[in-house]
Coordinates of C-alpha atoms in Angstrom, one line a residue:
Chain A
X1397 CA 133.8 155.9 170.3
X1398 CA 135.9 153.0 171.2
X1399 CA 139.2 152.5 169.5
X1400 CA 139.1 150.1 166.6
X1401 CA 141.7 147.4 165.9
X1402 CA 143.0 149.6 163.0
X1403 CA 143.5 152.5 165.4
X1404 CA 145.4 150.3 167.8
X1405 CA 147.7 149.2 165.0
X1406 CA 148.3 152.7 163.9
X1407 CA 149.0 153.8 167.5
X1408 CA 152.0 151.5 167.5
X1409 CA 151.1 149.7 170.8
X1410 CA 151.9 146.1 171.3
X1411 CA 149.0 144.1 169.8
X1412 CA 147.5 141.0 171.3
X1413 CA 145.2 138.7 169.3
X1414 CA 143.4 135.6 170.3
X1415 CA 141.8 132.9 168.1
X1416 CA 138.4 131.3 168.3
X1417 CA 137.1 128.3 166.4
X1418 CA 133.3 128.3 165.9
X1419 CA 131.4 125.2 166.8
X1420 CA 130.4 122.5 164.3
X1421 CA 126.7 123.3 165.1
X1422 CA 124.4 126.2 165.1
X1423 CA 124.8 126.8 168.9
X1424 CA 125.8 130.4 169.2
X1425 CA 126.1 130.1 173.0
X1426 CA 129.3 128.2 172.6
X1427 CA 130.8 131.4 171.1
X1428 CA 129.2 133.6 173.8
X1429 CA 130.7 131.3 176.5
X1430 CA 134.2 131.3 174.9
X1431 CA 134.2 135.1 174.6
X1432 CA 134.7 135.3 178.3
X1433 CA 138.2 134.1 177.8
X1434 CA 139.1 137.0 175.7
X1435 CA 137.3 140.0 177.2
X1436 CA 139.7 142.6 178.4
X1437 CA 142.7 140.4 177.6
X1438 CA 143.3 140.8 173.9
X1439 CA 142.8 143.5 171.2
X1440 CA 141.0 141.3 168.7
X1441 CA 140.0 137.7 168.2
X1442 CA 140.4 135.8 165.0
X1443 CA 137.5 133.7 163.9
X1444 CA 138.5 130.9 161.6
X1445 CA 136.7 130.3 158.4
X1446 CA 136.0 126.5 158.3
X1447 CA 139.6 125.8 159.2
X1448 CA 141.1 122.6 157.8
X1449 CA 138.1 122.5 155.5
X1450 CA 135.7 121.2 158.2
X1451 CA 132.2 122.7 158.1
X1452 CA 131.6 125.1 161.0
X1453 CA 129.4 128.0 161.9
X1454 CA 130.2 130.8 159.5
X1455 CA 132.9 133.2 160.6
X1456 CA 130.9 136.3 159.8
X1457 CA 128.0 135.1 161.9
X1458 CA 130.4 134.2 164.8
X1459 CA 132.0 137.6 164.4
X1460 CA 128.6 139.3 164.8
X1461 CA 128.0 137.3 168.0
X1462 CA 131.5 138.4 169.3
X1463 CA 130.7 142.0 168.5
X1464 CA 127.6 141.8 170.5
X1465 CA 129.8 140.5 173.4
X1466 CA 131.9 143.7 173.0
X1467 CA 134.9 141.9 171.6
X1468 CA 136.5 143.0 168.3
X1469 CA 136.6 140.1 165.8
X1470 CA 139.0 139.5 162.9
X1471 CA 137.0 137.6 160.4
X1472 CA 139.0 135.1 158.4
X1473 CA 138.0 134.9 154.7
X1474 CA 139.3 132.1 152.5
X1475 CA 139.2 131.7 148.8
X1476 CA 138.5 128.0 148.9
X1477 CA 134.7 128.1 149.0
X1478 CA 133.7 131.4 147.3
X1479 CA 134.2 132.9 143.9
X1480 CA 134.7 136.7 143.5
X1481 CA 131.0 137.4 143.6
X1482 CA 130.4 135.6 146.9
X1483 CA 133.5 137.0 148.4
X1484 CA 132.6 140.6 147.7
X1485 CA 129.0 140.1 148.7
X1486 CA 130.0 138.4 152.0
X1487 CA 132.5 141.1 152.7
X1488 CA 130.0 143.9 152.1
X1489 CA 127.6 142.0 154.4
X1490 CA 130.4 141.8 157.0
X1491 CA 131.1 145.5 156.8
X1492 CA 127.4 146.3 157.2
X1493 CA 127.4 144.2 160.4
X1494 CA 130.4 146.2 161.7
X1495 CA 133.0 143.6 161.0
X1496 CA 135.8 145.5 159.5
X1497 CA 138.8 143.4 160.3
X1498 CA 139.4 140.7 157.6
X1499 CA 142.2 138.2 157.4
X1500 CA 142.7 137.1 153.8
X1501 CA 143.7 133.5 153.3
X1502 CA 143.9 131.1 150.4
X1503 CA 142.4 128.3 152.5
X1504 CA 143.3 124.8 153.4
X1505 CA 142.5 122.3 150.6
X1506 CA 139.3 120.2 151.1
X1507 CA 141.4 117.0 151.2
X1508 CA 142.1 117.8 154.8
X1509 CA 138.5 118.3 155.9
X1510 CA 135.3 116.4 156.2
X1511 CA 134.2 117.0 152.6
X1512 CA 137.2 115.9 150.6
X1513 CA 135.0 115.4 147.5
X1514 CA 133.9 119.0 147.3
X1515 CA 134.8 121.1 144.3
X1516 CA 137.6 123.6 144.9
X1517 CA 136.9 127.2 144.0
X1518 CA 140.1 129.2 144.4
X1519 CA 138.8 131.9 142.1
X1520 CA 141.2 134.4 143.7
X1521 CA 144.3 133.7 145.8
X1522 CA 145.1 135.4 149.1
X1523 CA 147.2 138.2 147.5
X1524 CA 144.5 139.0 145.0
X1525 CA 141.9 139.0 147.8
X1526 CA 144.0 141.5 149.7
X1527 CA 144.2 143.7 146.6
X1528 CA 140.4 143.3 146.1
X1529 CA 139.8 144.5 149.7
X1530 CA 142.1 147.4 149.2
X1531 CA 140.1 148.3 146.2
X1532 CA 136.8 148.0 148.0
X1533 CA 138.2 150.4 150.5
X1534 CA 138.7 152.9 147.7
X1535 CA 135.1 152.4 146.8
X1536 CA 135.4 150.2 143.8
X1537 CA 134.4 146.6 143.2
X1538 CA 136.4 144.1 141.1
X1539 CA 134.1 144.8 138.2
X1540 CA 135.1 148.5 138.3
X1541 CA 131.7 149.6 139.5
X1542 CA 131.8 152.2 142.2
X1543 CA 130.1 151.9 145.6
X1544 CA 128.2 154.8 147.2
X1545 CA 129.4 153.9 150.6
X1546 CA 132.8 152.3 150.6
X1547 CA 133.7 150.0 153.5
X1548 CA 136.7 150.6 155.8
X1549 CA 138.4 147.2 156.0
X1550 CA 141.5 146.6 158.1
X1551 CA 143.2 144.1 155.9
X1552 CA 145.2 141.2 157.4
X1553 CA 147.3 138.5 155.8
X1554 CA 149.1 135.4 156.9
X1555 CA 152.7 134.6 156.4
X1556 CA 154.5 131.3 156.9
X1557 CA 158.2 131.8 157.6
X1558 CA 158.7 128.0 158.0
X1559 CA 157.7 126.5 154.8
X1560 CA 160.0 125.9 151.8
X1561 CA 161.3 127.7 149.7
X1562 CA 162.4 130.3 152.2
X1563 CA 163.0 133.0 149.6
X1564 CA 159.5 132.6 148.2
X1565 CA 158.1 133.3 151.6
X1566 CA 159.7 136.7 151.6
X1567 CA 158.4 137.4 148.1
X1568 CA 154.9 136.4 149.2
X1569 CA 155.2 138.7 152.2
X1570 CA 156.4 141.5 149.9
X1571 CA 153.5 141.0 147.6
X1572 CA 150.9 140.9 150.4
X1573 CA 152.2 144.2 151.8
X1574 CA 152.3 145.7 148.4
X1575 CA 148.7 144.6 147.7
X1576 CA 147.7 146.5 150.9
X1577 CA 147.9 144.3 154.0
X1578 CA 147.7 146.4 157.2
X1579 CA 148.8 143.6 159.4
X1580 CA 150.4 140.2 159.1
X1581 CA 149.8 137.2 161.3
X1582 CA 152.5 134.5 161.1
X1583 CA 152.1 130.7 161.4
X1584 CA 152.9 129.4 164.9
X1585 CA 156.5 129.7 165.9
X1586 CA 158.1 126.5 167.1
X1587 CA 161.5 127.2 165.6
X1588 CA 162.8 130.5 167.0
X1589 CA 166.1 130.3 165.2
X1590 CA 164.5 130.2 161.7
X1591 CA 161.9 132.8 162.8
X1592 CA 164.7 135.2 163.7
X1593 CA 166.5 134.6 160.4
X1594 CA 163.2 135.4 158.6
X1595 CA 162.7 138.5 160.6
X1596 CA 166.2 139.6 159.8
X1597 CA 165.5 139.3 156.1
X1598 CA 162.1 141.1 156.6
X1599 CA 163.9 144.1 158.2
X1600 CA 166.6 144.0 155.5
X1601 CA 163.8 144.3 152.8
X1602 CA 162.4 147.3 154.8
X1603 CA 159.1 145.5 155.1
X1604 CA 158.7 145.5 158.9
X1605 CA 157.8 149.2 159.2
X1606 CA 155.3 149.1 156.4
X1607 CA 152.9 146.7 158.1
X1608 CA 152.4 145.3 161.6
X1609 CA 153.8 141.8 162.0
X1610 CA 152.1 139.7 164.7
X1611 CA 153.9 136.5 165.6
X1612 CA 151.8 133.4 166.0
X1613 CA 152.2 131.3 169.1
X1614 CA 150.4 128.0 169.6
X1615 CA 150.2 126.5 173.1
X1616 CA 149.8 122.7 173.0
X1617 CA 148.3 120.4 175.5
X1618 CA 150.2 117.2 174.7
X1619 CA 153.1 115.7 172.8
X1620 CA 150.7 114.1 170.4
X1621 CA 149.4 117.5 169.3
X1622 CA 153.0 118.5 168.5
X1623 CA 153.7 115.2 166.7
X1624 CA 150.4 115.5 164.7
X1625 CA 151.4 119.1 163.7
X1626 CA 154.8 117.9 162.6
X1627 CA 153.5 114.9 160.6
X1628 CA 150.1 115.9 159.3
X1629 CA 150.1 119.7 159.0
X1630 CA 152.2 120.8 156.0
X1631 CA 154.6 123.7 156.2
X1632 CA 155.1 123.5 160.0
X1633 CA 158.6 123.3 161.5
X1634 CA 159.0 122.2 165.1
X1635 CA 162.2 122.3 167.0
X1636 CA 163.1 118.8 168.3
X1637 CA 163.9 120.3 171.7
X1638 CA 160.2 121.1 172.2
X1639 CA 159.1 117.6 171.3
X1640 CA 161.5 115.9 173.7
X1641 CA 160.5 118.4 176.4
X1642 CA 156.8 117.6 176.0
X1643 CA 157.6 113.9 175.9
X1644 CA 159.3 113.9 179.3
X1645 CA 157.1 116.4 181.0
X1646 CA 155.2 115.2 184.1
X1647 CA 152.3 117.5 183.5
X1648 CA 152.1 118.2 179.7
X1649 CA 149.5 121.0 180.0
X1650 CA 151.7 122.9 182.5
X1651 CA 154.7 122.3 180.2
X1652 CA 152.8 123.5 177.2
X1653 CA 151.9 126.7 179.0
X1654 CA 155.5 127.2 180.1
X1655 CA 156.7 126.6 176.5
X1656 CA 154.3 129.1 175.0
X1657 CA 155.3 131.7 177.6
X1658 CA 159.0 131.1 176.9
X1659 CA 158.4 131.5 173.1
X1660 CA 156.5 134.7 173.7
X1661 CA 159.1 136.2 175.9
X1662 CA 161.7 135.4 173.3
X1663 CA 159.9 136.7 170.2
X1664 CA 158.3 139.8 171.7
X1665 CA 161.8 141.3 171.8
X1666 CA 162.7 140.6 168.2
X1667 CA 163.0 143.9 166.4
X1668 CA 160.0 144.5 164.0
X1669 CA 157.5 142.3 165.9
X1670 CA 154.5 144.4 166.7
X1671 CA 152.4 141.9 168.5
X1672 CA 151.5 138.4 169.4
X1673 CA 148.7 136.2 167.9
X1674 CA 147.8 133.4 170.4
X1675 CA 146.1 130.5 168.7
X1676 CA 145.4 127.6 171.0
X1677 CA 143.4 125.1 168.9
X1678 CA 140.2 124.3 170.9
X1679 CA 141.9 125.5 174.1
X1680 CA 140.7 129.1 174.1
X1681 CA 140.4 129.1 177.9
X1682 CA 144.2 129.1 178.2
X1683 CA 144.6 132.5 176.5
X1684 CA 144.4 134.8 179.6
X1685 CA 146.6 132.4 181.6
X1686 CA 149.4 132.6 179.1
X1687 CA 149.2 136.3 178.6
X1688 CA 149.3 136.9 182.4
X1689 CA 152.3 134.6 182.8
X1690 CA 154.0 136.3 179.9
X1691 CA 153.5 139.7 181.5
X1692 CA 151.3 141.0 178.8
X1693 CA 148.3 141.8 180.9
X1694 CA 146.1 144.3 179.2
X1695 CA 144.0 145.1 182.2
X1696 CA 147.0 146.3 184.2
X1697 CA 148.3 148.3 181.3
X1698 CA 145.1 150.2 180.8
X1699 CA 144.8 151.3 184.4
Chain B
X50 CA 146.7 149.1 143.3
X51 CA 145.1 150.5 140.3
X52 CA 142.3 149.1 138.3
X53 CA 144.5 147.9 135.5
X54 CA 147.0 146.2 137.8
X55 CA 144.4 143.9 139.3
X56 CA 142.0 142.6 136.7
X57 CA 141.8 142.4 132.9
X58 CA 138.2 143.2 132.3
X59 CA 137.6 145.3 129.2
X60 CA 138.2 144.1 125.7
X61 CA 137.2 140.5 126.6
X62 CA 134.2 140.1 124.2
X63 CA 135.1 137.4 121.8
X64 CA 133.1 137.2 118.6
X65 CA 132.1 133.7 117.4
X66 CA 134.3 134.2 114.4
X67 CA 137.3 135.0 116.5
X68 CA 136.5 132.1 118.8
X69 CA 136.8 129.8 115.8
X70 CA 140.2 131.3 114.9
X71 CA 141.2 131.1 118.5
X72 CA 140.5 127.3 118.5
X73 CA 142.6 127.0 115.4
X74 CA 145.5 128.9 117.1
X75 CA 145.1 126.8 120.2
X76 CA 145.6 123.7 118.2
X77 CA 149.1 124.9 117.2
X78 CA 149.8 126.3 120.6
X79 CA 148.9 122.9 122.2
X80 CA 151.5 121.1 120.0
X81 CA 154.2 122.8 122.1
X82 CA 152.4 123.8 125.3
X83 CA 150.7 120.5 126.2
X84 CA 153.6 118.0 125.9
X85 CA 156.3 120.4 127.1
X86 CA 154.6 122.5 129.8
X87 CA 151.4 120.5 130.5
X88 CA 149.3 123.6 129.6
X89 CA 146.0 123.8 131.5
X90 CA 144.5 126.2 128.9
X91 CA 143.8 129.2 131.2
X92 CA 144.2 131.5 128.2
X93 CA 146.2 134.0 130.3
X94 CA 149.7 132.5 130.0
X95 CA 152.2 133.2 132.8
X96 CA 154.9 130.9 131.5
X97 CA 157.3 133.8 130.8
X98 CA 157.4 134.9 134.4
X99 CA 157.4 131.5 136.0
X100 CA 160.5 130.1 134.3
X101 CA 158.4 128.1 131.8
X102 CA 156.7 126.0 134.5
X103 CA 152.9 126.1 134.3
X104 CA 151.6 127.5 137.6
X105 CA 148.1 126.3 136.8
X106 CA 149.1 122.8 137.6
X107 CA 148.9 123.8 141.3
X108 CA 145.7 122.2 142.8
X109 CA 144.7 125.6 144.1
X110 CA 145.7 127.2 140.8
X111 CA 147.5 130.0 142.7
X112 CA 149.0 132.5 140.4
X113 CA 151.0 134.4 143.0
X114 CA 153.4 131.9 144.6
X115 CA 153.2 128.9 146.9
X116 CA 150.5 128.5 149.6
X117 CA 151.8 127.8 153.1
X118 CA 151.8 124.1 152.8
X119 CA 155.0 123.3 150.9
X120 CA 156.8 120.5 152.7
X121 CA 160.4 120.4 153.8
X122 CA 161.4 118.5 150.7
X123 CA 159.4 120.8 148.5
X124 CA 156.4 118.4 148.2
X125 CA 152.8 119.5 147.5
X126 CA 150.5 119.5 150.5
X127 CA 147.6 118.1 148.5
X128 CA 149.5 115.4 146.6
X129 CA 152.6 114.7 148.8
X130 CA 154.1 112.4 146.0
X131 CA 154.3 115.5 143.7
X132 CA 156.6 118.5 144.0
X133 CA 155.0 121.8 144.8
X134 CA 154.8 123.5 141.5
X135 CA 155.9 126.8 143.0
X136 CA 158.9 125.1 144.6
X137 CA 160.0 124.1 141.0
X138 CA 159.2 127.6 139.7
X139 CA 161.3 129.2 142.4
X140 CA 164.2 126.8 141.7
X141 CA 164.1 127.3 138.0
X142 CA 163.6 131.1 138.2
X143 CA 166.6 131.4 140.5
X144 CA 168.7 129.4 138.1
X145 CA 167.7 131.7 135.2
X146 CA 168.4 134.7 137.4
X147 CA 164.9 136.1 136.9
X148 CA 163.6 136.2 140.5
X149 CA 162.5 139.8 140.1
X150 CA 159.7 138.5 137.8
X151 CA 158.1 136.8 140.8
X152 CA 157.7 140.1 142.6
X153 CA 154.9 141.2 140.4
X154 CA 151.3 140.6 141.6
X155 CA 149.6 138.6 139.0
X156 CA 146.1 139.7 138.0
X157 CA 143.0 137.9 138.9
X158 CA 142.3 135.2 136.4
X159 CA 139.8 136.1 133.7
X160 CA 137.8 132.9 133.4
X161 CA 136.1 134.0 130.2
X162 CA 139.5 133.4 128.5
X163 CA 139.6 129.8 129.6
X164 CA 140.2 127.6 126.6
X165 CA 141.2 130.3 124.3
X166 CA 144.6 130.9 122.6
X167 CA 147.0 132.9 124.9
X168 CA 149.0 133.9 121.9
X169 CA 146.0 135.4 120.2
X170 CA 145.1 137.1 123.5
X171 CA 148.5 138.7 123.7
X172 CA 148.1 139.9 120.1
X173 CA 144.6 141.3 120.9
X174 CA 146.0 143.0 124.1
X175 CA 143.7 141.2 126.4
X176 CA 146.5 140.0 128.6
X177 CA 149.9 141.2 129.5
X178 CA 152.6 140.4 127.0
X179 CA 155.3 137.9 128.1
X180 CA 158.1 139.4 130.2
X181 CA 161.2 138.9 128.0
X182 CA 163.9 140.5 130.0
X183 CA 164.3 142.4 133.3
X184 CA 166.5 145.4 133.7
X185 CA 169.0 145.6 136.4
X186 CA 167.2 148.6 137.9
X187 CA 164.0 146.6 138.1
X188 CA 165.8 143.8 140.0
X189 CA 167.5 146.1 142.5
X190 CA 164.4 148.1 143.3
X191 CA 162.2 145.1 143.8
X192 CA 164.4 143.1 146.0
X193 CA 164.7 145.9 148.5
X194 CA 161.0 146.5 148.8
X195 CA 161.4 150.3 148.1
X196 CA 158.4 150.5 145.8
X197 CA 155.9 150.0 148.6
X198 CA 154.4 153.3 149.6
X199 CA 152.8 153.8 153.0

């Protein structure tokens, strides 16, 4: 049997993750087409769950399509739209379809999306969701009822080292690991200095060896994308140097790739980092290019 | 995590008679909790571990710390003109030297307690009692992350 994502994490190898945003329609071929960018290049691919609260094809359905394309998906699950009944039911459904990697998120508020008038659910928060999954792995539902066949989830969580208050970010990470997170994916790094400071604290708290921390890297196409991130997306910190570099670049796409490669080569050597999570927004095709340039070519490694 | 650590589930049946009494208690509770803490009546009060700042004023009603959207100046991502409630909780908790209280994972909220008296719920042992003081040992152990077993 092929190695699962969990096995890969346990084996201690350097993990590479991609990210795929499902389309705003029922066209599954979009996902099949995009899957070509990931095959053989990454260990697993995140599938966003209606990110920024915009309605898209369901992450579980998209995950199933990816699985058929022989790519291991990481299904994102947010607490924004589902109460504990729907979450558990969806998760059992996902497990039945063979989708065992779940990234637990609280979820972007609906204000940012295309249905700002929707009712927020937030029955659980991300930490409680992680704990709920850990419990389902033990064969029990939140109600205390036992399941005959327990799922085997590989539980993921997000961490944002860049938002205020810094100390609270470490406490959140601690809680997530304590609740049972097997791996952590960070928000995109655009401020290496702050990220290094955060990782130093993580090592100090002896958290780095208790989970697998995968650093987020987001390649950008233009300076506008960076400025939008800085202004509109809360909790993102971008080093001014990157913005001025993108502004003066002759070919912003080329510069964006160069920047991402530079960030990767910097953070992959930070002690305690177990992998990279590459998340180009609506620019999935760039994933193999960046990984090749950064010298993280999976195909060569496996030969 | 054990069953008890995650959710309060047993002992939640409230008789009509008790509900009446709970409403009466709530009236007294509200005299303090609404004007001072802007109580949201979750019935599972966390005030003692959040430096007396009601975490349920968060738009996402997160019971376990801030979401990833706190701004540089500590503003809320949903209402940028307001401060993130967890930013305030962190600041006040630090001032009171009770950071260790924030390391506990808060249980999943029991919505059937919504609109009932938290004081009565503590008395009836439906919810955790308030954390009055933290030992030095507790503080040391938590901050180093030693109690995570893998």
